[in-house]
Short mmCIF file of C-alpha atoms and ligand atoms in Angstrom, two decimals:
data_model
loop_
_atom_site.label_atom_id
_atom_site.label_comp_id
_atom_site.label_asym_id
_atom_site.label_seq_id
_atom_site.Cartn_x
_atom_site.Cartn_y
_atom_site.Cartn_z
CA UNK A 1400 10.28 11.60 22.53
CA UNK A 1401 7.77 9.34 23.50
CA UNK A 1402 6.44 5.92 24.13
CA UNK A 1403 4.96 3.60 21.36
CA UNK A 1404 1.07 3.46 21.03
CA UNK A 1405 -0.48 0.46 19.58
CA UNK A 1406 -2.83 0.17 16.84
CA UNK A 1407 -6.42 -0.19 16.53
CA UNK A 1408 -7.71 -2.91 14.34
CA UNK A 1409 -7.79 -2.25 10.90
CA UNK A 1410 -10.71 -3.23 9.71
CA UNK A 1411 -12.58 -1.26 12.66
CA UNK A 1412 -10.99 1.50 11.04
CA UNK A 1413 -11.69 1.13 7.55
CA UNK A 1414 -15.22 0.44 7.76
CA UNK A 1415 -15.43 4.12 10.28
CA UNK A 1416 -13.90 5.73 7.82
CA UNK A 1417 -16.49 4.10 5.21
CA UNK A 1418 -19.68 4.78 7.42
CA UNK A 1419 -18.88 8.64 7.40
CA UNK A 1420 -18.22 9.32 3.45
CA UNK A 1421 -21.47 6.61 3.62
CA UNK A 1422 -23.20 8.81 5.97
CA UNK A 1423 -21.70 12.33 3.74
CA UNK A 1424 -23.20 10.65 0.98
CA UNK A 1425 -26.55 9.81 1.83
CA UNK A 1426 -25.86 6.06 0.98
CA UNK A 1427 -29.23 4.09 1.67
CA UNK A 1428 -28.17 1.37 4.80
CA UNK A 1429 -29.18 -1.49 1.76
CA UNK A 1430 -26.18 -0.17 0.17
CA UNK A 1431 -23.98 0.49 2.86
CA UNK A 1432 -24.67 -3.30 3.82
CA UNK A 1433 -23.40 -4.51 0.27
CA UNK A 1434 -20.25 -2.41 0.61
CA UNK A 1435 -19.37 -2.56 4.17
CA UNK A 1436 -18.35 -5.78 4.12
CA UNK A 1437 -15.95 -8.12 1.75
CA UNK A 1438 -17.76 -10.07 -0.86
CA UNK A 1439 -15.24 -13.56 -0.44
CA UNK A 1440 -12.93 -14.42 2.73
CA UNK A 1441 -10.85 -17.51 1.95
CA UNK A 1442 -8.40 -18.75 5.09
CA UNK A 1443 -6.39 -21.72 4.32
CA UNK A 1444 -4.36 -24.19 6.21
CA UNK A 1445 -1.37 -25.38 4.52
CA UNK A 1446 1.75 -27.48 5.34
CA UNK A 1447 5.03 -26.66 4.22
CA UNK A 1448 8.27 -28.67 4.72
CA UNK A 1449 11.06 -27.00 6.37
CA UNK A 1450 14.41 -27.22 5.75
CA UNK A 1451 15.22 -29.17 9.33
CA UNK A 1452 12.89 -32.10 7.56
CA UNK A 1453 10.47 -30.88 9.90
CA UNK A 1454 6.75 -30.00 8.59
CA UNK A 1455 5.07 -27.11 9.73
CA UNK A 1456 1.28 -25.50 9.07
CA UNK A 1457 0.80 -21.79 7.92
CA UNK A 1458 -2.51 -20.36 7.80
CA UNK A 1459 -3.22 -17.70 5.01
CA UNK A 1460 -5.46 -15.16 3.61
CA UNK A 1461 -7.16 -14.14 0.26
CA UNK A 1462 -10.16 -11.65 1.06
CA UNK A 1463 -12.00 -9.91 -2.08
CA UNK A 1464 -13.77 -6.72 -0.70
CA UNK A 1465 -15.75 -6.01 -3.79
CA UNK A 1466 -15.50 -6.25 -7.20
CA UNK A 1467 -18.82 -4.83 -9.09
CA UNK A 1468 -15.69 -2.45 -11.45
CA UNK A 1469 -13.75 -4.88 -12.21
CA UNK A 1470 -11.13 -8.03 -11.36
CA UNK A 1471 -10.03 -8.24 -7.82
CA UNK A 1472 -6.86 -6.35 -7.31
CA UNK A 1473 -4.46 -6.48 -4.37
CA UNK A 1474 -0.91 -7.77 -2.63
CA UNK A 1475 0.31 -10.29 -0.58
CA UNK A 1476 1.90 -9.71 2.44
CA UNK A 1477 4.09 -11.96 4.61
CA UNK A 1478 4.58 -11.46 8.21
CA UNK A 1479 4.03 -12.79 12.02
CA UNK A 1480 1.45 -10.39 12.72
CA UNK A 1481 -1.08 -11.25 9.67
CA UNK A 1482 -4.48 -11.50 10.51
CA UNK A 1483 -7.78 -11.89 8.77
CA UNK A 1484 -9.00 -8.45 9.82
CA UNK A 1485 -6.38 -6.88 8.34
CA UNK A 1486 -6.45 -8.33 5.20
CA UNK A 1487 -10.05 -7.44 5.43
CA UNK A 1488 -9.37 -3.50 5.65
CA UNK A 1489 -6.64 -3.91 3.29
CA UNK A 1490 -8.94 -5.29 0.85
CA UNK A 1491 -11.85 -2.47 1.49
CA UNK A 1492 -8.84 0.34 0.75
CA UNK A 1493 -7.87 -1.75 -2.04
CA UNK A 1494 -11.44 -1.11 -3.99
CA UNK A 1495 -11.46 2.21 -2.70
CA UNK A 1496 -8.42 3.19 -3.88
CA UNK A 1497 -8.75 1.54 -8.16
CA UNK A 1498 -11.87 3.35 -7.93
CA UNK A 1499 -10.04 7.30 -6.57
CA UNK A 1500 -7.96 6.68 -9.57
CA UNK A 1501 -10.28 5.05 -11.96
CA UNK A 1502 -8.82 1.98 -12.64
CA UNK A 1503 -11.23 -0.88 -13.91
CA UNK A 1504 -10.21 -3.11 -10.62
CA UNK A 1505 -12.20 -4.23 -7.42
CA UNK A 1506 -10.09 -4.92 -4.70
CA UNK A 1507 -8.75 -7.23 -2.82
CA UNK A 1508 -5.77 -8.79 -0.34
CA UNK A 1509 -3.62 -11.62 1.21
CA UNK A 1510 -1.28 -12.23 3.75
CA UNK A 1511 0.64 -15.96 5.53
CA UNK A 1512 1.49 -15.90 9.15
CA UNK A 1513 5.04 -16.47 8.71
CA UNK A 1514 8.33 -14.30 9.81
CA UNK A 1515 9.73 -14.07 6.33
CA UNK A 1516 12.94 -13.15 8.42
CA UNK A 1517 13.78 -16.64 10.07
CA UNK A 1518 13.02 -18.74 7.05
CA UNK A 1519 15.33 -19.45 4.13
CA UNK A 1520 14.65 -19.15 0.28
CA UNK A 1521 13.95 -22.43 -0.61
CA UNK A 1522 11.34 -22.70 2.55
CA UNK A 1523 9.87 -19.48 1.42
CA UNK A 1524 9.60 -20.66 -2.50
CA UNK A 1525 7.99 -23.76 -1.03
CA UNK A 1526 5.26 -21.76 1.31
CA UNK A 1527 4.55 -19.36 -1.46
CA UNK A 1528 4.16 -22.26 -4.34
CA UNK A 1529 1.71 -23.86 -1.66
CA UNK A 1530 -0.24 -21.18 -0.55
CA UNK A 1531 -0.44 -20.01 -4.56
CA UNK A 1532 -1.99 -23.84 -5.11
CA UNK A 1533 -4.21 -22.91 -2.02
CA UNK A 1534 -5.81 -19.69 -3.27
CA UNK A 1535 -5.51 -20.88 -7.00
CA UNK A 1536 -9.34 -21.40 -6.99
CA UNK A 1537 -9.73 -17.55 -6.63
CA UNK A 1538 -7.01 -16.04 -7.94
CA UNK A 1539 -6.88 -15.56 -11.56
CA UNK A 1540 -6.12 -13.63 -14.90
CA UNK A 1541 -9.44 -12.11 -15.33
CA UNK A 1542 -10.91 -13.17 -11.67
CA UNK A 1543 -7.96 -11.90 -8.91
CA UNK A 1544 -4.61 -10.82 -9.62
CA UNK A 1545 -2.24 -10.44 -6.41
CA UNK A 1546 0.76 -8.20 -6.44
CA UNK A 1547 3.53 -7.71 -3.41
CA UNK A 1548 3.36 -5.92 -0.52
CA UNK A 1549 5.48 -6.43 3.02
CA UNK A 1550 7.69 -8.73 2.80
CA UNK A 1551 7.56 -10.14 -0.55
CA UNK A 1552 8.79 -8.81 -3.90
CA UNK A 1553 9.34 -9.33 -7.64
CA UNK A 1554 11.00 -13.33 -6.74
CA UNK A 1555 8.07 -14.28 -4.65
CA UNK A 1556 5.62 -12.99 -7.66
CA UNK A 1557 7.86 -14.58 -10.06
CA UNK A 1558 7.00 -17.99 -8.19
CA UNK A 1559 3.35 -17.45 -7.91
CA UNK A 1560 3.04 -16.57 -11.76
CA UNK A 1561 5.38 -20.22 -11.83
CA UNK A 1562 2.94 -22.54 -9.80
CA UNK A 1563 -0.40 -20.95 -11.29
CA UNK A 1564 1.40 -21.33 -14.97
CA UNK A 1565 1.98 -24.96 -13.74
CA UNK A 1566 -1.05 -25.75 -13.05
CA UNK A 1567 -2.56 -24.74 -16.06
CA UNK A 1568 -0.06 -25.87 -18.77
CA UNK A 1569 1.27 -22.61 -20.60
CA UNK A 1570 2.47 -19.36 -18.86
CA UNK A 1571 -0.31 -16.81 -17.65
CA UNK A 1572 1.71 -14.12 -16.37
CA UNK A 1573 -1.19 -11.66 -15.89
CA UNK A 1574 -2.38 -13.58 -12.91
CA UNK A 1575 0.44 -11.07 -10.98
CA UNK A 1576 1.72 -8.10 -11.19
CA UNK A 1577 5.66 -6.53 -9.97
CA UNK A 1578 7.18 -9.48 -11.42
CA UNK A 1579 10.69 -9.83 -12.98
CA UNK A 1580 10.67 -8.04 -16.23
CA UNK A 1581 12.29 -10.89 -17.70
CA UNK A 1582 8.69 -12.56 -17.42
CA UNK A 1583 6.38 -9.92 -18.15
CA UNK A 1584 7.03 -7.69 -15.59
CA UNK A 1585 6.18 -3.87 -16.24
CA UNK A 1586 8.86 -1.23 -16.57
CA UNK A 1587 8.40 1.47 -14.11
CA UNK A 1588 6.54 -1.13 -11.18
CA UNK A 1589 9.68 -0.76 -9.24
CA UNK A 1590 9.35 2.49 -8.07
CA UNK A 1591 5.46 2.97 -9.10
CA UNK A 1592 4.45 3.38 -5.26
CA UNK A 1593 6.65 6.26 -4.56
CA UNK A 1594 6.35 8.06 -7.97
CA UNK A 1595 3.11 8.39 -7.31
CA UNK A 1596 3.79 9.70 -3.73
CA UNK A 1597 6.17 12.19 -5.08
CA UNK A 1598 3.53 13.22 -8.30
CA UNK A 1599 0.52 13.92 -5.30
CA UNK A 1600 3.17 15.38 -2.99
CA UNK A 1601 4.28 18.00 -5.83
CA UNK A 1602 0.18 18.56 -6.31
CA UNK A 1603 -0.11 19.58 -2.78
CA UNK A 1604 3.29 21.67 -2.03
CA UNK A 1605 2.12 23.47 -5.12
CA UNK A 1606 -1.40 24.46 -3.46
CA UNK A 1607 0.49 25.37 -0.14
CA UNK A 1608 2.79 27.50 -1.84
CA UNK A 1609 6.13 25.01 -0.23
CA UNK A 1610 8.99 25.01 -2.42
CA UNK A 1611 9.98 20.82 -2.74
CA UNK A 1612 13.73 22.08 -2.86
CA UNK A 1613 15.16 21.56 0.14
CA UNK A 1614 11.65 20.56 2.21
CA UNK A 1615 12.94 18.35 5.19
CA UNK A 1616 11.51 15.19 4.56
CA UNK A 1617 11.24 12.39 7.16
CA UNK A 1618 10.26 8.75 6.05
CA UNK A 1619 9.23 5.53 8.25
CA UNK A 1620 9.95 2.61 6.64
CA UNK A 1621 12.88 1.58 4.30
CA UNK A 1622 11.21 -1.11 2.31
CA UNK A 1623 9.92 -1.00 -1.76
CA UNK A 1624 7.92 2.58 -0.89
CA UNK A 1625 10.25 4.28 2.02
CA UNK A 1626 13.53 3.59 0.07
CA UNK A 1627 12.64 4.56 -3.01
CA UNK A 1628 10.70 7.20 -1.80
CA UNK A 1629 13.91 8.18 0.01
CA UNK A 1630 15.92 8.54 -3.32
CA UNK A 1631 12.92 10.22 -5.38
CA UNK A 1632 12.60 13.19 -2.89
CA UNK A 1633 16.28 13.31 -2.50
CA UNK A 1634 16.57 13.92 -6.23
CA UNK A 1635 13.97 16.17 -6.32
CA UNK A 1636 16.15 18.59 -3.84
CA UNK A 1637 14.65 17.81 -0.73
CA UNK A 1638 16.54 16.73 2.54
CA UNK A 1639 15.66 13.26 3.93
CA UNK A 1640 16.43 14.18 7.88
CA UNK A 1641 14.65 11.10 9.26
CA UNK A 1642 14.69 6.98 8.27
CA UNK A 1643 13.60 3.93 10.05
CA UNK A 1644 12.97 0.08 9.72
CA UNK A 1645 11.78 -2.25 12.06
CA UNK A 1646 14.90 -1.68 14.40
CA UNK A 1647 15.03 1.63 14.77
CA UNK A 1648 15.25 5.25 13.11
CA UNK A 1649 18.33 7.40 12.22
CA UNK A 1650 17.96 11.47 12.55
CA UNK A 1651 20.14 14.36 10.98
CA UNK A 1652 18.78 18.03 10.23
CA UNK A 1653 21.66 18.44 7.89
CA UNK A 1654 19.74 15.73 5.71
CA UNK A 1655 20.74 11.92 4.88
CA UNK A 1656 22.39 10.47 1.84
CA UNK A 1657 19.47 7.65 0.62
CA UNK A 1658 21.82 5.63 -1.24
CA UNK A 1659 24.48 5.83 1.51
CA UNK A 1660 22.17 4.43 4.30
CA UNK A 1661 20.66 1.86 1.73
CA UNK A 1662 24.13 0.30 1.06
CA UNK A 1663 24.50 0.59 4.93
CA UNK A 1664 21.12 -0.96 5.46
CA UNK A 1665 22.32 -3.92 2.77
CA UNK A 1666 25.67 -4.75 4.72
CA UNK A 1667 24.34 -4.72 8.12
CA UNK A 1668 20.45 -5.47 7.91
CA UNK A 1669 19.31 -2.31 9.25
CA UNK A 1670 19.58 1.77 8.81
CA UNK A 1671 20.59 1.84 12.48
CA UNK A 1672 24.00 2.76 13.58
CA UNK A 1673 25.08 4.97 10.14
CA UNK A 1674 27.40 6.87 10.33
CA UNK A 1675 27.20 10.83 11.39
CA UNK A 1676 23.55 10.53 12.49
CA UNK A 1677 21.37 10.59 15.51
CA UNK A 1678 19.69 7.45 16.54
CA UNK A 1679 15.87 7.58 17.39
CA UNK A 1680 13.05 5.20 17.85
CA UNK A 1681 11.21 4.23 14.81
CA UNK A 1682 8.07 6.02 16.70
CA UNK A 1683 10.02 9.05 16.86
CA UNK A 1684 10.56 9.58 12.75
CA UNK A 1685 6.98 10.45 13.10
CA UNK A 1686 7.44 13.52 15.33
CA UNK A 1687 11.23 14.88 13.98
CA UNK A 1688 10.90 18.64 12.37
CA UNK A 1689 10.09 18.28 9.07
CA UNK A 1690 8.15 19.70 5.83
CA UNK A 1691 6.88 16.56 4.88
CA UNK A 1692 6.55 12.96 6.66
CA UNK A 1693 5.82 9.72 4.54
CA UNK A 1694 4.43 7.02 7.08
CA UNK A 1695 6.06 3.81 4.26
CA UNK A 1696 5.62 1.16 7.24
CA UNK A 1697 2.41 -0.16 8.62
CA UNK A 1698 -0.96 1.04 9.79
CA UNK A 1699 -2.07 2.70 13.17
CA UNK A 1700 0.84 4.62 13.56
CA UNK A 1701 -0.03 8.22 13.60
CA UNK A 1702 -2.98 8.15 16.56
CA UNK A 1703 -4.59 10.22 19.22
CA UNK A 1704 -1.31 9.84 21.42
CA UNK A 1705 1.13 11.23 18.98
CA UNK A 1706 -0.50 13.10 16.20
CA UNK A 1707 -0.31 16.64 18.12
CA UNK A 1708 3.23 16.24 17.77
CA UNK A 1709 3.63 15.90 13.83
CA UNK A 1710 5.36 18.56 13.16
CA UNK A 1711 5.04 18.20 9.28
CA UNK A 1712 2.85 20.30 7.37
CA UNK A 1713 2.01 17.44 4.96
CA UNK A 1714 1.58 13.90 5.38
CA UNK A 1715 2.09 11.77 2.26
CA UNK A 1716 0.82 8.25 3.29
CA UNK A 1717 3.05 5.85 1.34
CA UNK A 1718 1.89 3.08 3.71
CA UNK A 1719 -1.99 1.65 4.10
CA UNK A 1720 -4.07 2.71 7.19
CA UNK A 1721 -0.82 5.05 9.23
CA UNK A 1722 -3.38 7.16 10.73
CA UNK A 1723 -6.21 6.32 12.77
CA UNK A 1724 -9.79 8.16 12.87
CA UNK A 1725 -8.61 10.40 15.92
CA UNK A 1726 -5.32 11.16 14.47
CA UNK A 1727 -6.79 12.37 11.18
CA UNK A 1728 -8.93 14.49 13.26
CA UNK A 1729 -6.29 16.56 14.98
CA UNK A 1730 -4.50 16.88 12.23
CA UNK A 1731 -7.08 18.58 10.08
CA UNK A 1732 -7.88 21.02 13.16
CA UNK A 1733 -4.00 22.33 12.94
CA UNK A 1734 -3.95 21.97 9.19
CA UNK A 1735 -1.84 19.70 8.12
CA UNK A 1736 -2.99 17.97 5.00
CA UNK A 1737 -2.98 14.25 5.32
CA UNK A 1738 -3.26 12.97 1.56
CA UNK A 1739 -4.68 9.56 2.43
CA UNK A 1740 -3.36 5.90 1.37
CA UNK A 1741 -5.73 5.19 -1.31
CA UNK A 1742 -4.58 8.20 -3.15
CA UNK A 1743 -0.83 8.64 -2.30
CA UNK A 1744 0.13 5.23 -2.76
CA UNK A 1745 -2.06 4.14 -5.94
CA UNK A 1746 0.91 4.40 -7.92
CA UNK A 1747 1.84 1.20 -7.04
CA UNK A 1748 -1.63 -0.43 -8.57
CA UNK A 1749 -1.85 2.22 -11.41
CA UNK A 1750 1.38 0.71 -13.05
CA UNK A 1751 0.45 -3.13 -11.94
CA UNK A 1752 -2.49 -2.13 -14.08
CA UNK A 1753 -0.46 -0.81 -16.97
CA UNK A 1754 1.19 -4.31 -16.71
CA UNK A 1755 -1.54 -6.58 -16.34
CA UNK A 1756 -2.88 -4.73 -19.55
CA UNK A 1757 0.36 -4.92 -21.20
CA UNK A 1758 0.31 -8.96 -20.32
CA UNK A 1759 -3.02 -9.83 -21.68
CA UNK A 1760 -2.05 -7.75 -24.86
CA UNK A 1761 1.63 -9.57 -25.19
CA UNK A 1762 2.96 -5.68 -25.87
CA UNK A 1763 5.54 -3.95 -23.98
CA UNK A 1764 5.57 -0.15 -23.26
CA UNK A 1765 9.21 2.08 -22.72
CA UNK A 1766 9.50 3.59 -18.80
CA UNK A 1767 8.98 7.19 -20.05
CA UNK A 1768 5.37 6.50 -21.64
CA UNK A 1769 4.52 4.63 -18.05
CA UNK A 1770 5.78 7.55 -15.67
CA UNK A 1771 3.76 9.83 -18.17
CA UNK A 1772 0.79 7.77 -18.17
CA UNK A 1773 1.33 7.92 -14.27
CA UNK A 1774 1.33 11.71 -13.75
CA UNK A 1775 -1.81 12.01 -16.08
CA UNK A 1776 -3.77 9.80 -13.94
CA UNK A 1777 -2.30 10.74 -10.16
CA UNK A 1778 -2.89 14.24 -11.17
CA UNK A 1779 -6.08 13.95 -11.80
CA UNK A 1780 -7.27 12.02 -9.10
CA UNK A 1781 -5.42 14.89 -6.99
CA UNK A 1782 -7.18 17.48 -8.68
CA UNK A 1783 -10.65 16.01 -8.09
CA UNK A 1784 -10.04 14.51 -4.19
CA UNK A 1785 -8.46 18.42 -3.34
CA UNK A 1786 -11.65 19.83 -5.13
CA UNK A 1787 -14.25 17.90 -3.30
CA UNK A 1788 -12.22 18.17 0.40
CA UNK A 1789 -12.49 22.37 -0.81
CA UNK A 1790 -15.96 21.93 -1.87
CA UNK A 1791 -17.37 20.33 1.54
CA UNK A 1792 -14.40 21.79 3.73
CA UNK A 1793 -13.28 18.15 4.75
CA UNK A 1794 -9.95 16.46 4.74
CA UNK A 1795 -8.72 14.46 1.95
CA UNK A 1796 -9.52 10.96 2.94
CA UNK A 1797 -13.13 11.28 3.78
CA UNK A 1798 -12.93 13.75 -0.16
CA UNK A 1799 -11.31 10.60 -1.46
CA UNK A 1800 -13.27 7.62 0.53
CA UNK A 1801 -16.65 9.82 -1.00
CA UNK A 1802 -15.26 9.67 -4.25
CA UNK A 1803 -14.23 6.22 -4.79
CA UNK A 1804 -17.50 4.98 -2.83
CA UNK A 1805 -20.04 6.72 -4.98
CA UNK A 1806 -18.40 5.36 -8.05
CA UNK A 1807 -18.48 1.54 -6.78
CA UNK A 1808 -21.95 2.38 -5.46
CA UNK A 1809 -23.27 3.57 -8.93
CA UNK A 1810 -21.14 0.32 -10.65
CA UNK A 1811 -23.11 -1.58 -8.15
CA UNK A 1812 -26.76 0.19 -8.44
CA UNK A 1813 -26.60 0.03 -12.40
CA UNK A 1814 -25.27 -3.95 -12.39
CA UNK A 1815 -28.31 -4.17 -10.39
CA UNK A 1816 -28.81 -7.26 -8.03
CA UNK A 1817 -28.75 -10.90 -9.16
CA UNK A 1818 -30.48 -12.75 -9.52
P1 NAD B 3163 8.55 -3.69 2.50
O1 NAD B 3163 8.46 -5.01 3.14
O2 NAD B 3163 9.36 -3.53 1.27
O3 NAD B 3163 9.10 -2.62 3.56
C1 NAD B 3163 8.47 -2.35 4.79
C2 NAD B 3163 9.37 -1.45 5.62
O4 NAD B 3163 8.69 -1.06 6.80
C3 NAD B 3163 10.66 -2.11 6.07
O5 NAD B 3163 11.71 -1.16 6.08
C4 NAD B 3163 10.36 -2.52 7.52
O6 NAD B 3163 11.54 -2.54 8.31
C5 NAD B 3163 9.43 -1.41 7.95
N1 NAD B 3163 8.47 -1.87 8.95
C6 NAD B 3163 7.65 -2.96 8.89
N2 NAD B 3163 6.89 -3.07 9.99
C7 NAD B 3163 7.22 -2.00 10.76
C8 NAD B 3163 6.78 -1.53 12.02
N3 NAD B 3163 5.85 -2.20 12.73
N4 NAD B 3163 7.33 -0.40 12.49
C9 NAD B 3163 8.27 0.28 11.77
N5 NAD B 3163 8.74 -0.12 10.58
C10 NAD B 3163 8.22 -1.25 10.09
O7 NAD B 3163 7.05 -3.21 2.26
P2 NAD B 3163 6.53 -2.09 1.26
O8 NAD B 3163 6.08 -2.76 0.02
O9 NAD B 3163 7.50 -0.97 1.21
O10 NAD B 3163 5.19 -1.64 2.01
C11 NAD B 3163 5.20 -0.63 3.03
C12 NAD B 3163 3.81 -0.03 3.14
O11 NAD B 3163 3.45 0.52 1.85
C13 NAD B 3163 2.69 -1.04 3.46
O12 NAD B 3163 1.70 -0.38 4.23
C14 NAD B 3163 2.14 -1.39 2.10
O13 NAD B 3163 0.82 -1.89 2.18
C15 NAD B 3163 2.23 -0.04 1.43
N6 NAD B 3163 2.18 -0.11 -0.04
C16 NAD B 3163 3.14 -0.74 -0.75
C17 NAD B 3163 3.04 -0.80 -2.14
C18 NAD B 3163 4.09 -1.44 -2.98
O14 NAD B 3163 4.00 -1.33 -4.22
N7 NAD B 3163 5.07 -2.11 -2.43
C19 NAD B 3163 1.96 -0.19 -2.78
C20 NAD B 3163 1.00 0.48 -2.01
C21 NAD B 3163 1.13 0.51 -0.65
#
């Protein structure tokens, strides 16, 4: 197997993948230059006391792309390797992707330089209630409504809800979504993401004729979408051959047991070293045999250097931005089908949508009326993105970027410019 590659930058990557379903769509270059780039970019310095007594000084993100259909919509990440470009491109996929499912959202996203790994609970609770107070005079109910992403989850969301709530004197808990139910949260948010992955992933076995049971899946990542990912597919019959984290990836054609390498993950920190399997690099899940590979890690990971060597027949992109420009490229020449980000992971904002709605309306919905509300919505999208790739013999993300971009472009042309 082979050597690592590194990643382009995002947001170089977002906006060329823009500028051709632009150039498909025979967007004037007035409009292009209203979508290209995000409407607000708000960095922040911050200081944050450490446990040690010690006082040190994050910077952070919020960047809204666009939001001409609706409230700003879009997760927070933690992590060393933050930076503003990123969150940029994040936020551009965020719009397109509310509008590929046709969800009344813009989009938007954040991110701290931090490593979430060396710091305790107490110094993250005090970062995150600090940062919230720093992006409080964007964020909002009806204005911008964050939700996690890498390294944060349903605590850190509970503490931004908190510290907004705070500020204002009663408790607004649709200013974030994939909280604690116990506060509003949304049945279902959980394991939105990788529903939906599994929902387009059935669409697209279907239309290739590929039986799901007992399809060799291999997944980077073991986070919120690769683990429960992991456990979907598994119960849907189909053998999980390849994990990784950060540390490393763990190999075995015979097929994994999800909830045997999560408890192994839990008690040592990583899915490295279990039991009766191979170890690989985490580069290498990407080129194992298998049916189907869900990238569930980071972006620029599939690229020029190793997408000849997919051996999957689909790729289900579970993370934002896995595959570069180039890679997309040789994968549609050997036809694999790639179905992009801002389709196969809009489960996750689909059902923060359901609970934003069911926040602002104080009334709660049962798990089976959300998963169902789910499938009508990720099927559809399917449906149309696979139609318009058939219709101008294209892939599925430049289908889907068209899609979603003509319907922010006509929100935008029929707002009209103000003043
Ligand atoms: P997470 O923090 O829960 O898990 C991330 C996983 O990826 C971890 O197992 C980590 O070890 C691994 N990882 C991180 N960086 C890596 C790297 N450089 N190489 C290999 N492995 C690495 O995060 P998550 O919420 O599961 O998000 C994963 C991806 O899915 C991201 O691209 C995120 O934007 C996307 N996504 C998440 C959601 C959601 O609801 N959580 C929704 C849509 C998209």
């Amino acid at each position: 197997m082979h050597e690592e590659v590194t990643a382009l930058n995002p947001y170089h990557m977002a906006v060329q993948q823009f500028e051709a379903a632009a150039e498909k769509l025979h967007l004037s270059e007035d409009m292009r230059e209203v979508l290209r780039q995000p409407k607000r970019e708000l960095t922040v310095n911050f200081p944050v006391r450490l446990d040690s007594g010690r006082i040190k000084t994050f910077t952070g993100y919020r960047v809204q792309h666009n939001v001409n259909r609706g409230p700003a919509k879009g997760g927070i990440r933690y992590g060393p390797d933050v930076t503003l470009d990123e969150v940029k491109a994040l936020a551009m996929w965020m719009t397109w992707k509310c509008a590929v499912v046709g969800i009344p959202f813009g989009g938007a996203k954040g991110g701290v330089i931090c490593d979430p790994k060396q710091m305790s609970s107490a110094e993250l609770e005090r970062l995150t209630r600090r940062y919230t107070t720093e992006i409080s005079i964007v964020i909002g109910p009806h204005s911008d409504i964050p939700a996690p992403d890498v390294n944060t989850n349903s605590q850190v969301m509970a503490w931004i809800m908190d510290t907004y709530s705070m500020h204002e004197g009663f408790s607004i808990p649709a200013v974030v979504t994939g909280k604690p139910l116990s506060i509003g949260g949304s049945e279902g948010r959980n394991d939105a993401t990788a529903t939906g992955v599994l929902f387009v992933t059935r669409q697209a076995a279907k239309r290739m004729g590929m039986p799901l049971k007992g399809a060799r899946v291999s997944i980077q990542g073991n986070g919120n979408a690769g683990a429960i990912a992991a456990r979907l597919f598994h119960n849907e019959g189909c053998k999980i051959v390849a994990v990784s984290d950060t540390r490393g990836g763990i190999y075995n054609e015979s097929g994994l047991d999800p909830s045997a390498v999560l408890r192994h993950k839990q008690e040592r920190g990583s899915v490295i070293d279990f039991p009766r399997a191979q170890r690989v690099r985490v580069q290498d899940v990407l080129e194992v045999p298998c049916d189907i590979l869900i990238p569930a890690a980071t972006e620029g990971v599939l690229t020029a250097a190793n997408a000849g060597r997919v051996q999957a027949r689909i790729v289900a992109e579970a993370a934002n931005g896995p595959t570069t420009p180039e890679a997309d490229k040789i994968l549609f020449d050997k036809d694999t089908i790639v179905i992009p980000d801002i389709l196969a992971n809009a489960g996750g904002v689909t059902v923060s949508y359901f609970e934003w709605v069911q926040d602002l309306q104080s009334f709660f919905w049962g798990v089976d009326e959300i998963t169902k509300k789910l499938e009508v919505i990720m099927n559809r999208a399917f449906s149309a993105v696979a139609e318009k790739a058939d219709q101008y013999h294209c892939d599925m993300r430049l289908a889907a970027n068209m899609q979603a971009i003509s319907s922010v472009a006509e929100a935008t042309q029929v707002r009209g410019i103000y003043p």
